[in-house]
XYZ file of C-alpha atoms in Angstrom:
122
model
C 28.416 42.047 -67.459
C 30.731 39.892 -64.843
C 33.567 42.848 -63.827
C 35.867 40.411 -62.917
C 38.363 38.416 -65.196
C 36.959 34.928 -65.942
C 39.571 32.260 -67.276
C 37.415 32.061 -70.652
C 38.208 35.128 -70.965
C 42.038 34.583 -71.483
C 43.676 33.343 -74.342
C 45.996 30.145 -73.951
C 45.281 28.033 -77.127
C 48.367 28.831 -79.144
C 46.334 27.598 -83.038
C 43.961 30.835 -81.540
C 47.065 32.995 -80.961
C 48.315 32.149 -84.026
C 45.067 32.871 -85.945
C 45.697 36.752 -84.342
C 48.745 37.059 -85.232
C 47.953 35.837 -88.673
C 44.176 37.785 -89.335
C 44.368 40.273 -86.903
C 44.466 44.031 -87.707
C 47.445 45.544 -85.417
C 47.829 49.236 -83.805
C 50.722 50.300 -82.344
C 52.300 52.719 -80.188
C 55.931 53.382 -78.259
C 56.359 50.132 -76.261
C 53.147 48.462 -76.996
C 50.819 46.920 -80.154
C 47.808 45.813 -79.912
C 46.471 43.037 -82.716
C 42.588 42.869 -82.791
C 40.587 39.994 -84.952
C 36.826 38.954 -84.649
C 36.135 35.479 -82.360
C 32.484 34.858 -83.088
C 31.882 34.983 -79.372
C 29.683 36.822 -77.014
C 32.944 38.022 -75.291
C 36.049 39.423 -76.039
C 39.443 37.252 -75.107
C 42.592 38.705 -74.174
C 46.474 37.656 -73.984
C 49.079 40.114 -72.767
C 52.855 38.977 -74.627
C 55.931 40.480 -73.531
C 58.485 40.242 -76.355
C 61.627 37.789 -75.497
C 64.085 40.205 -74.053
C 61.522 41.982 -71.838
C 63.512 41.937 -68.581
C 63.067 39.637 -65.720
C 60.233 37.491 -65.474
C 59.464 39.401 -61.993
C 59.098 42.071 -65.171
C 57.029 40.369 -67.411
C 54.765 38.912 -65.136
C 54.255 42.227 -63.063
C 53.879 44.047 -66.930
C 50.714 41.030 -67.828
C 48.931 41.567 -64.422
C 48.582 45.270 -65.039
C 47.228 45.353 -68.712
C 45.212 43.012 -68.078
C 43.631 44.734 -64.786
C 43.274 47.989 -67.148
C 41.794 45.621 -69.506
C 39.408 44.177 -66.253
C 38.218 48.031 -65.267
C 37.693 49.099 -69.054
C 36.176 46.022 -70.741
C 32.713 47.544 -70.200
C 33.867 50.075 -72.645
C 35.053 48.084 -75.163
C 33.304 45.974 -78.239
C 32.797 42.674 -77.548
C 33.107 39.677 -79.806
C 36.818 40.742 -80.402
C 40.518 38.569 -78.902
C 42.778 40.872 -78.097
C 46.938 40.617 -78.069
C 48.831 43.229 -76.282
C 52.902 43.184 -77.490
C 54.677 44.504 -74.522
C 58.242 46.031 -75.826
C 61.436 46.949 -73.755
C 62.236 50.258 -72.697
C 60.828 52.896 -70.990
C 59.697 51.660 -67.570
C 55.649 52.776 -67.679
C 53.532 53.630 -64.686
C 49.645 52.474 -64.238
C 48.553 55.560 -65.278
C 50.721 55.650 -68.403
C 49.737 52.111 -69.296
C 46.194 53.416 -69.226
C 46.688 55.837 -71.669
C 48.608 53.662 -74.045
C 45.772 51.059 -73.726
C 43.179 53.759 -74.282
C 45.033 55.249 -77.240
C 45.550 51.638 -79.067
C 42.094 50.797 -78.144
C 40.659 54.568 -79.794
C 42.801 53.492 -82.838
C 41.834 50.424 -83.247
C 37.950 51.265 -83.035
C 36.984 48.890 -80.296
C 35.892 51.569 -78.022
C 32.355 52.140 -77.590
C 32.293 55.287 -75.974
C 35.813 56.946 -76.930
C 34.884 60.172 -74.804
C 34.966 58.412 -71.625
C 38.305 57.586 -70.046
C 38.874 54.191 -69.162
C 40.049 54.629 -65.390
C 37.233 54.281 -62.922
């Protein structure tokens, strides 16, 4: 498996955001949710959505490139077959390493981890 993030791997069509957001099971936990849902593809998809009053787009964009490097470095670990959203919410201001363990926790929750022993930093 390709350890880098391809661009069919990211989510832009908004009718298949809007079928996640409809179908999609959803896991949540202080500042973040994640909303899973089955694609019928050999790989999983991903979207990263801060919430409208986020902060600064500075913010918002710096808050998208890390989950979806944690999601790069852990997608090994994770089911395939799956689209992924990750709802970003205001507040407390969370390091990489924190970000990590909120993404690992949603993930364990959700049951897309394949090995949920293993932590998901490299």
């Amino acid at each position: 498996m390709r350890k880098s993030l391809t661009k069919q791997e990211i989510l832009r069509s908004q009718p298949e955001i809007d079928l996640i957001f409809k179908h999609g099971k959803s896991q949540s936990v202080k500042g973040m949710k994640l909303i899973v849902r089955k694609n019928e593809l050999p790989f999983s998809r991903i979207i990263v959505i801060p919430v409208k009053h986020y902060g600064t787009a500075v913010e918002r964009n710096k808050v998208r490139r890390r989950i979806k490097e944690i999601w790069r470095c852990s997608k090994e670990q994770l089911v395939s077959g799956y689209d992924f959203a990750f709802v970003m919410y205001p507040g407390n201001a969370y390091d990489h390493f924190q970000l990590t363990q909120l993404f690992q926790t949603l993930c364990q929750k959700a049951g897309v981890l394949l090995y949920s022993d293993s932590p998901v930093l490299h």
